[in-house]
PDB file of C-alpha atoms in Angstrom:
ATOM      1  CA  GLY A1452     -10.326 -29.824  54.071  1.00 80.00           C
ATOM      2  CA  ASN A1453      -6.612 -30.127  53.386  1.00 86.00           C
ATOM      3  CA  SER A1454      -3.980 -29.281  56.027  1.00 91.00           C
ATOM      4  CA  VAL A1455      -0.279 -29.716  56.610  1.00 94.00           C
ATOM      5  CA  THR A1456       1.393 -30.038  60.102  1.00 96.00           C
ATOM      6  CA  GLN A1457       5.115 -29.628  60.561  1.00 95.00           C
ATOM      7  CA  MET A1458       7.142 -29.553  63.677  1.00 87.00           C
ATOM      8  CA  GLU A1459       7.524 -26.363  65.442  1.00 80.00           C
ATOM      9  CA  GLY A1460      10.865 -24.538  65.551  1.00 84.00           C
ATOM     10  CA  PRO A1461      13.361 -23.179  65.892  1.00 94.00           C
ATOM     11  CA  VAL A1462      15.458 -26.141  65.287  1.00 95.00           C
ATOM     12  CA  THR A1463      19.080 -25.568  66.247  1.00 97.00           C
ATOM     13  CA  LEU A1464      21.733 -28.066  65.129  1.00 97.00           C
ATOM     14  CA  SER A1465      25.516 -28.029  64.875  1.00 97.00           C
ATOM     15  CA  GLU A1466      27.157 -28.271  61.502  1.00 97.00           C
ATOM     16  CA  GLU A1467      27.467 -31.829  60.025  1.00 96.00           C
ATOM     17  CA  ALA A1468      24.584 -33.001  62.192  1.00 97.00           C
ATOM     18  CA  PHE A1469      21.739 -35.192  60.858  1.00 97.00           C
ATOM     19  CA  LEU A1470      18.507 -33.312  60.179  1.00 97.00           C
ATOM     20  CA  THR A1471      14.861 -34.435  60.228  1.00 97.00           C
ATOM     21  CA  ILE A1472      11.889 -32.080  59.973  1.00 97.00           C
ATOM     22  CA  ASN A1473       8.645 -33.976  60.410  1.00 97.00           C
ATOM     23  CA  CYS A1474       5.653 -33.231  58.195  1.00 97.00           C
ATOM     24  CA  THR A1475       2.225 -34.924  58.151  1.00 97.00           C
ATOM     25  CA  TYR A1476      -0.803 -34.052  56.048  1.00 95.00           C
ATOM     26  CA  THR A1477      -4.435 -34.427  55.596  1.00 94.00           C
ATOM     27  CA  ALA A1478      -6.001 -34.352  52.186  1.00 89.00           C
ATOM     28  CA  THR A1479      -9.236 -35.293  50.521  1.00 81.00           C
ATOM     29  CA  GLY A1480      -7.818 -36.299  47.202  1.00 75.00           C
ATOM     30  CA  TYR A1481      -4.390 -37.578  45.873  1.00 79.00           C
ATOM     31  CA  PRO A1482      -2.063 -34.839  46.749  1.00 89.00           C
ATOM     32  CA  SER A1483       1.397 -33.909  45.459  1.00 90.00           C
ATOM     33  CA  LEU A1484       3.802 -33.040  48.260  1.00 93.00           C
ATOM     34  CA  PHE A1485       6.484 -30.383  48.263  1.00 94.00           C
ATOM     35  CA  TRP A1486       9.249 -28.938  50.460  1.00 96.00           C
ATOM     36  CA  TYR A1487      10.093 -25.129  49.975  1.00 96.00           C
ATOM     37  CA  VAL A1488      12.903 -23.277  51.563  1.00 97.00           C
ATOM     38  CA  GLN A1489      12.971 -19.537  52.316  1.00 95.00           C
ATOM     39  CA  TYR A1490      16.204 -17.860  52.886  1.00 94.00           C
ATOM     40  CA  PRO A1491      16.165 -14.489  54.901  1.00 88.00           C
ATOM     41  CA  GLY A1492      14.740 -11.671  52.862  1.00 85.00           C
ATOM     42  CA  GLU A1493      13.859 -13.907  49.849  1.00 88.00           C
ATOM     43  CA  GLY A1494      10.815 -15.647  48.393  1.00 90.00           C
ATOM     44  CA  LEU A1495      10.087 -19.416  48.644  1.00 93.00           C
ATOM     45  CA  GLN A1496      12.206 -21.761  46.523  1.00 93.00           C
ATOM     46  CA  LEU A1497      11.086 -25.162  45.576  1.00 93.00           C
ATOM     47  CA  LEU A1498      13.523 -27.734  47.309  1.00 96.00           C
ATOM     48  CA  LEU A1499      11.894 -30.975  46.266  1.00 96.00           C
ATOM     49  CA  LYS A1500       8.686 -32.630  45.471  1.00 94.00           C
ATOM     50  CA  ALA A1501       6.967 -36.084  45.235  1.00 94.00           C
ATOM     51  CA  THR A1502       3.769 -36.686  43.184  1.00 90.00           C
ATOM     52  CA  LYS A1503       2.740 -40.184  44.269  1.00 89.00           C
ATOM     53  CA  ALA A1504       3.085 -42.721  47.082  1.00 92.00           C
ATOM     54  CA  ASP A1505       6.571 -44.044  47.747  1.00 94.00           C
ATOM     55  CA  ASP A1506       8.137 -41.401  45.540  1.00 95.00           C
ATOM     56  CA  LYS A1507      11.296 -39.983  46.968  1.00 97.00           C
ATOM     57  CA  GLY A1508      12.201 -36.353  46.138  1.00 96.00           C
ATOM     58  CA  SER A1509      15.809 -35.213  46.535  1.00 97.00           C
ATOM     59  CA  ASN A1510      17.795 -32.075  45.964  1.00 96.00           C
ATOM     60  CA  LYS A1511      21.059 -30.444  47.454  1.00 95.00           C
ATOM     61  CA  GLY A1512      21.499 -33.459  49.779  1.00 97.00           C
ATOM     62  CA  PHE A1513      17.981 -33.190  51.150  1.00 98.00           C
ATOM     63  CA  GLU A1514      15.466 -36.011  50.739  1.00 98.00           C
ATOM     64  CA  ALA A1515      11.919 -36.773  51.556  1.00 98.00           C
ATOM     65  CA  THR A1516       9.753 -39.864  50.859  1.00 97.00           C
ATOM     66  CA  TYR A1517       6.010 -39.695  50.275  1.00 96.00           C
ATOM     67  CA  ARG A1518       4.487 -42.153  52.785  1.00 96.00           C
ATOM     68  CA  LYS A1519       0.792 -42.630  52.049  1.00 93.00           C
ATOM     69  CA  GLU A1520       0.371 -45.120  54.933  1.00 93.00           C
ATOM     70  CA  THR A1521       1.571 -42.661  57.533  1.00 95.00           C
ATOM     71  CA  THR A1522       0.421 -39.512  55.536  1.00 95.00           C
ATOM     72  CA  SER A1523       4.013 -38.178  55.931  1.00 97.00           C
ATOM     73  CA  PHE A1524       6.693 -36.424  54.045  1.00 97.00           C
ATOM     74  CA  HIS A1525       9.600 -35.964  56.442  1.00 98.00           C
ATOM     75  CA  LEU A1526      12.589 -33.893  55.212  1.00 98.00           C
ATOM     76  CA  GLU A1527      16.047 -35.368  55.974  1.00 98.00           C
ATOM     77  CA  LYS A1528      19.673 -34.430  55.318  1.00 98.00           C
ATOM     78  CA  GLY A1529      22.677 -36.405  56.444  1.00 96.00           C
ATOM     79  CA  SER A1530      25.147 -33.575  57.091  1.00 96.00           C
ATOM     80  CA  VAL A1531      23.736 -30.025  57.436  1.00 97.00           C
ATOM     81  CA  GLN A1532      25.788 -26.816  56.699  1.00 97.00           C
ATOM     82  CA  VAL A1533      25.612 -23.243  58.050  1.00 96.00           C
ATOM     83  CA  SER A1534      24.230 -22.252  54.724  1.00 96.00           C
ATOM     84  CA  ASP A1535      21.210 -24.547  55.196  1.00 97.00           C
ATOM     85  CA  SER A1536      19.828 -22.027  57.834  1.00 97.00           C
ATOM     86  CA  ALA A1537      16.466 -20.978  56.592  1.00 96.00           C
ATOM     87  CA  VAL A1538      12.763 -21.531  57.007  1.00 96.00           C
ATOM     88  CA  TYR A1539      11.469 -24.842  55.651  1.00 97.00           C
ATOM     89  CA  PHE A1540       7.836 -25.263  54.569  1.00 96.00           C
ATOM     90  CA  CYS A1541       6.070 -28.399  53.812  1.00 96.00           C
ATOM     91  CA  ALA A1542       3.190 -28.055  51.351  1.00 93.00           C
ATOM     92  CA  LEU A1543       0.607 -30.129  49.411  1.00 91.00           C
ATOM     93  CA  SER A1544      -1.461 -29.699  46.317  1.00 86.00           C
ATOM     94  CA  ASP A1545      -4.546 -31.594  45.943  1.00 74.00           C
ATOM     95  CA  GLN A1546      -4.158 -32.706  42.302  1.00 59.00           C
ATOM     96  CA  GLY A1547      -7.318 -34.668  42.374  1.00 50.00           C
ATOM     97  CA  ARG A1548      -9.249 -31.482  41.988  1.00 46.00           C
ATOM     98  CA  GLY A1549      -7.382 -30.401  38.928  1.00 42.00           C
ATOM     99  CA  GLY A1550      -6.645 -27.002  37.530  1.00 42.00           C
ATOM    100  CA  GLY A1551      -3.699 -26.172  39.827  1.00 55.00           C
ATOM    101  CA  ALA A1552      -5.577 -22.904  40.649  1.00 58.00           C
ATOM    102  CA  ASP A1553      -6.048 -24.049  44.218  1.00 68.00           C
ATOM    103  CA  GLY A1554      -2.518 -23.350  44.860  1.00 77.00           C
ATOM    104  CA  LEU A1555      -0.617 -24.945  47.746  1.00 86.00           C
ATOM    105  CA  THR A1556      -1.573 -25.531  51.293  1.00 88.00           C
ATOM    106  CA  PHE A1557       1.449 -24.751  53.483  1.00 92.00           C
ATOM    107  CA  GLY A1558       2.577 -25.856  56.988  1.00 93.00           C
ATOM    108  CA  LYS A1559       3.501 -23.181  59.408  1.00 93.00           C
ATOM    109  CA  GLY A1560       7.223 -23.413  58.562  1.00 95.00           C
ATOM    110  CA  THR A1561      10.141 -24.602  60.559  1.00 96.00           C
ATOM    111  CA  HIS A1562      13.098 -22.306  61.307  1.00 95.00           C
ATOM    112  CA  LEU A1563      16.343 -24.172  61.006  1.00 97.00           C
ATOM    113  CA  ILE A1564      19.450 -22.690  62.502  1.00 97.00           C
ATOM    114  CA  ILE A1565      22.876 -24.419  61.916  1.00 97.00           C
ATOM    115  CA  GLN A1566      25.792 -23.354  64.171  1.00 96.00           C
ATOM    116  CA  PRO A1567      29.351 -23.673  63.121  1.00 94.00           C
TER     117      PRO A1567
ATOM    118  CA  ASP B 335      16.126 -13.002  34.083  1.00 63.00           C
ATOM    119  CA  THR B 336      13.866 -12.786  36.914  1.00 69.00           C
ATOM    120  CA  ALA B 337      11.016 -15.346  36.646  1.00 91.00           C
ATOM    121  CA  VAL B 338       8.432 -13.730  39.064  1.00 95.00           C
ATOM    122  CA  SER B 339       9.127 -10.097  39.904  1.00 95.00           C
ATOM    123  CA  GLN B 340       7.170  -7.935  42.238  1.00 96.00           C
ATOM    124  CA  THR B 341       7.418  -4.254  43.115  1.00 96.00           C
ATOM    125  CA  PRO B 342       7.994  -2.566  45.329  1.00 97.00           C
ATOM    126  CA  LYS B 343      10.138  -4.764  47.754  1.00 95.00           C
ATOM    127  CA  TYR B 344       9.344  -2.558  50.709  1.00 97.00           C
ATOM    128  CA  LEU B 345       6.162  -0.437  51.254  1.00 97.00           C
ATOM    129  CA  VAL B 346       5.585   1.819  54.257  1.00 97.00           C
ATOM    130  CA  THR B 347       2.454   3.689  54.478  1.00 97.00           C
ATOM    131  CA  GLN B 348      -0.141   5.202  56.919  1.00 97.00           C
ATOM    132  CA  MET B 349      -3.457   3.731  57.881  1.00 97.00           C
ATOM    133  CA  GLY B 350      -6.237   4.680  55.566  1.00 97.00           C
ATOM    134  CA  ASN B 351      -4.076   5.009  52.501  1.00 97.00           C
ATOM    135  CA  ASP B 352      -4.595   3.069  49.202  1.00 97.00           C
ATOM    136  CA  LYS B 353      -1.615   1.197  47.706  1.00 97.00           C
ATOM    137  CA  SER B 354      -0.809  -1.214  44.997  1.00 97.00           C
ATOM    138  CA  ILE B 355       1.772  -3.992  44.595  1.00 98.00           C
ATOM    139  CA  LYS B 356       2.607  -5.149  41.003  1.00 97.00           C
ATOM    140  CA  CYS B 357       3.535  -8.590  39.895  1.00 97.00           C
ATOM    141  CA  GLU B 358       4.805  -9.919  36.582  1.00 97.00           C
ATOM    142  CA  GLN B 359       5.953 -13.345  35.448  1.00 96.00           C
ATOM    143  CA  ASN B 360       7.822 -14.226  32.316  1.00 95.00           C
ATOM    144  CA  LEU B 361       7.433 -18.033  32.591  1.00 93.00           C
ATOM    145  CA  GLY B 362       4.423 -18.179  30.285  1.00 91.00           C
ATOM    146  CA  HIS B 363       2.328 -19.640  33.197  1.00 90.00           C
ATOM    147  CA  ASP B 364      -1.448 -19.646  33.050  1.00 87.00           C
ATOM    148  CA  THR B 365      -2.042 -19.262  36.788  1.00 89.00           C
ATOM    149  CA  MET B 366      -0.978 -16.626  39.240  1.00 91.00           C
ATOM    150  CA  TYR B 367      -1.461 -16.200  42.969  1.00 92.00           C
ATOM    151  CA  TRP B 368      -1.216 -13.772  45.843  1.00 94.00           C
ATOM    152  CA  TYR B 369      -0.127 -15.181  49.188  1.00 94.00           C
ATOM    153  CA  LYS B 370       0.070 -13.309  52.579  1.00 95.00           C
ATOM    154  CA  GLN B 371       2.723 -14.274  55.080  1.00 94.00           C
ATOM    155  CA  ASP B 372       2.278 -13.003  58.607  1.00 91.00           C
ATOM    156  CA  SER B 373       4.846 -12.229  61.264  1.00 89.00           C
ATOM    157  CA  LYS B 374       4.921 -15.906  62.292  1.00 88.00           C
ATOM    158  CA  LYS B 375       5.811 -16.861  58.785  1.00 88.00           C
ATOM    159  CA  PHE B 376       2.431 -18.517  58.169  1.00 90.00           C
ATOM    160  CA  LEU B 377       1.461 -18.420  54.473  1.00 91.00           C
ATOM    161  CA  LYS B 378      -2.197 -18.169  53.393  1.00 89.00           C
ATOM    162  CA  ILE B 379      -3.405 -17.919  49.867  1.00 89.00           C
ATOM    163  CA  MET B 380      -5.462 -14.854  49.023  1.00 91.00           C
ATOM    164  CA  PHE B 381      -6.290 -15.022  45.288  1.00 89.00           C
ATOM    165  CA  SER B 382      -5.702 -17.230  42.361  1.00 88.00           C
ATOM    166  CA  TYR B 383      -6.111 -16.178  38.800  1.00 87.00           C
ATOM    167  CA  ASN B 384      -6.183 -18.596  35.791  1.00 83.00           C
ATOM    168  CA  ASN B 385      -6.110 -16.940  32.408  1.00 73.00           C
ATOM    169  CA  LYS B 386      -7.321 -13.688  33.847  1.00 69.00           C
ATOM    170  CA  GLU B 387     -10.237 -15.175  35.763  1.00 80.00           C
ATOM    171  CA  LEU B 388     -10.508 -15.104  39.516  1.00 84.00           C
ATOM    172  CA  ILE B 389     -10.589 -18.676  40.825  1.00 76.00           C
ATOM    173  CA  ILE B 390     -10.150 -18.239  44.536  1.00 73.00           C
ATOM    174  CA  ASN B 391     -10.961 -15.508  46.944  1.00 75.00           C
ATOM    175  CA  GLU B 392     -10.255 -17.000  50.415  1.00 72.00           C
ATOM    176  CA  THR B 393     -12.219 -14.873  52.788  1.00 81.00           C
ATOM    177  CA  VAL B 394     -10.191 -11.856  51.997  1.00 90.00           C
ATOM    178  CA  PRO B 395     -11.680  -8.366  52.865  1.00 91.00           C
ATOM    179  CA  ASN B 396     -13.067  -6.574  49.801  1.00 90.00           C
ATOM    180  CA  ARG B 397     -10.556  -3.808  50.510  1.00 95.00           C
ATOM    181  CA  PHE B 398      -8.201  -6.091  48.559  1.00 94.00           C
ATOM    182  CA  SER B 399      -8.809  -6.245  44.871  1.00 92.00           C
ATOM    183  CA  PRO B 400      -6.639  -8.230  42.457  1.00 92.00           C
ATOM    184  CA  LYS B 401      -6.283  -6.954  38.856  1.00 91.00           C
ATOM    185  CA  SER B 402      -4.946  -9.088  35.974  1.00 90.00           C
ATOM    186  CA  PRO B 403      -4.623  -7.025  32.664  1.00 89.00           C
ATOM    187  CA  ASP B 404      -3.163 -10.110  31.126  1.00 89.00           C
ATOM    188  CA  LYS B 405      -1.944 -13.596  32.051  1.00 87.00           C
ATOM    189  CA  ALA B 406       1.579 -12.346  32.793  1.00 93.00           C
ATOM    190  CA  HIS B 407       0.555  -9.744  35.374  1.00 94.00           C
ATOM    191  CA  LEU B 408      -1.439  -9.848  38.579  1.00 94.00           C
ATOM    192  CA  ASN B 409      -1.440  -6.715  40.623  1.00 96.00           C
ATOM    193  CA  LEU B 410      -2.864  -6.212  44.059  1.00 96.00           C
ATOM    194  CA  HIS B 411      -4.642  -3.115  45.104  1.00 96.00           C
ATOM    195  CA  ILE B 412      -5.444  -2.433  48.772  1.00 97.00           C
ATOM    196  CA  ASN B 413      -7.846   0.229  49.910  1.00 97.00           C
ATOM    197  CA  SER B 414      -8.078   1.961  53.333  1.00 97.00           C
ATOM    198  CA  LEU B 415      -5.050   0.156  54.744  1.00 97.00           C
ATOM    199  CA  GLU B 416      -5.206  -1.117  58.287  1.00 97.00           C
ATOM    200  CA  LEU B 417      -2.564  -2.004  60.921  1.00 96.00           C
ATOM    201  CA  GLY B 418      -3.402  -5.677  60.481  1.00 95.00           C
ATOM    202  CA  ASP B 419      -2.527  -5.554  56.789  1.00 96.00           C
ATOM    203  CA  SER B 420       1.099  -5.371  57.680  1.00 97.00           C
ATOM    204  CA  ALA B 421       2.757  -8.543  56.382  1.00 96.00           C
ATOM    205  CA  VAL B 422       4.924  -9.853  53.530  1.00 96.00           C
ATOM    206  CA  TYR B 423       2.825 -10.422  50.225  1.00 97.00           C
ATOM    207  CA  PHE B 424       4.124 -12.966  47.839  1.00 96.00           C
ATOM    208  CA  CYS B 425       3.145 -13.316  44.217  1.00 96.00           C
ATOM    209  CA  ALA B 426       3.637 -16.725  42.639  1.00 94.00           C
ATOM    210  CA  SER B 427       2.675 -18.512  39.285  1.00 92.00           C
ATOM    211  CA  SER B 428       2.335 -21.977  38.029  1.00 89.00           C
ATOM    212  CA  PRO B 429       1.669 -23.724  34.694  1.00 85.00           C
ATOM    213  CA  GLY B 430      -1.756 -24.647  35.956  1.00 70.00           C
ATOM    214  CA  GLY B 431      -3.336 -27.982  34.844  1.00 60.00           C
ATOM    215  CA  LEU B 432      -3.023 -30.794  37.336  1.00 56.00           C
ATOM    216  CA  GLY B 433      -1.915 -29.678  40.747  1.00 58.00           C
ATOM    217  CA  ASN B 434       1.416 -31.365  40.800  1.00 65.00           C
ATOM    218  CA  SER B 435       3.227 -28.349  39.374  1.00 75.00           C
ATOM    219  CA  PRO B 436       5.268 -26.342  41.737  1.00 83.00           C
ATOM    220  CA  LEU B 437       4.647 -22.643  42.396  1.00 88.00           C
ATOM    221  CA  HIS B 438       7.390 -20.183  41.424  1.00 91.00           C
ATOM    222  CA  PHE B 439       7.496 -17.291  43.937  1.00 93.00           C
ATOM    223  CA  GLY B 440       8.533 -13.719  43.730  1.00 95.00           C
ATOM    224  CA  ASN B 441      10.765 -12.240  46.498  1.00 93.00           C
ATOM    225  CA  GLY B 442       7.939 -10.677  48.350  1.00 95.00           C
ATOM    226  CA  THR B 443       6.783  -7.110  49.223  1.00 97.00           C
ATOM    227  CA  ARG B 444       6.968  -6.244  52.863  1.00 96.00           C
ATOM    228  CA  LEU B 445       4.119  -3.892  53.728  1.00 97.00           C
ATOM    229  CA  THR B 446       4.296  -1.949  56.959  1.00 97.00           C
ATOM    230  CA  VAL B 447       1.172   0.072  57.949  1.00 97.00           C
ATOM    231  CA  THR B 448       1.757   2.717  60.532  1.00 97.00           C
TER     232      THR B 448
END
């Protein structure tokens, strides 16, 4: 079956530090990969996505590259801000099965804390 | 305009009661979902509806019953609530079709069973 593994948190960084949150996946088909962000008390928001190998998703200074050879989709940001403090979820959708009705398989989430 | 809205935001109730959570999306999406997020933030899909037909029921107790009166609404009814049902429940929607479409989430309903 499909699964997503991401680094355990919390991850605590100082403002302007470089961020990497690791994500690896296992999938039976040809997955699309996503990063979602959840701010306190809110629902999940799509941060970025990549639908095929070597695609790079980017948004708000965050980037992630779909690496099929290492089955990874690590999230990076060059200089984090206090406002980036949130829980980050890596997720996959096995588009090979079609229909979209299988939803997403999520990792367990990484709590990011940015200190001023 | 809120794309995916769910009510109530907070729900506190006693064991054994029956409660419902409502969800509506105005995105014109064909597929809607219910996810459960536990205290450790882990998200697990419960149900998926595509054009009012149930697609997934991932080992959810039959005390949980989704109801979709039309493709814009997917409500969740829970009978005989138990302490272990305490969690945050998220409704989501997607256009359906190939699985490369992102999900759009509501802001969640925090259910506390005492």
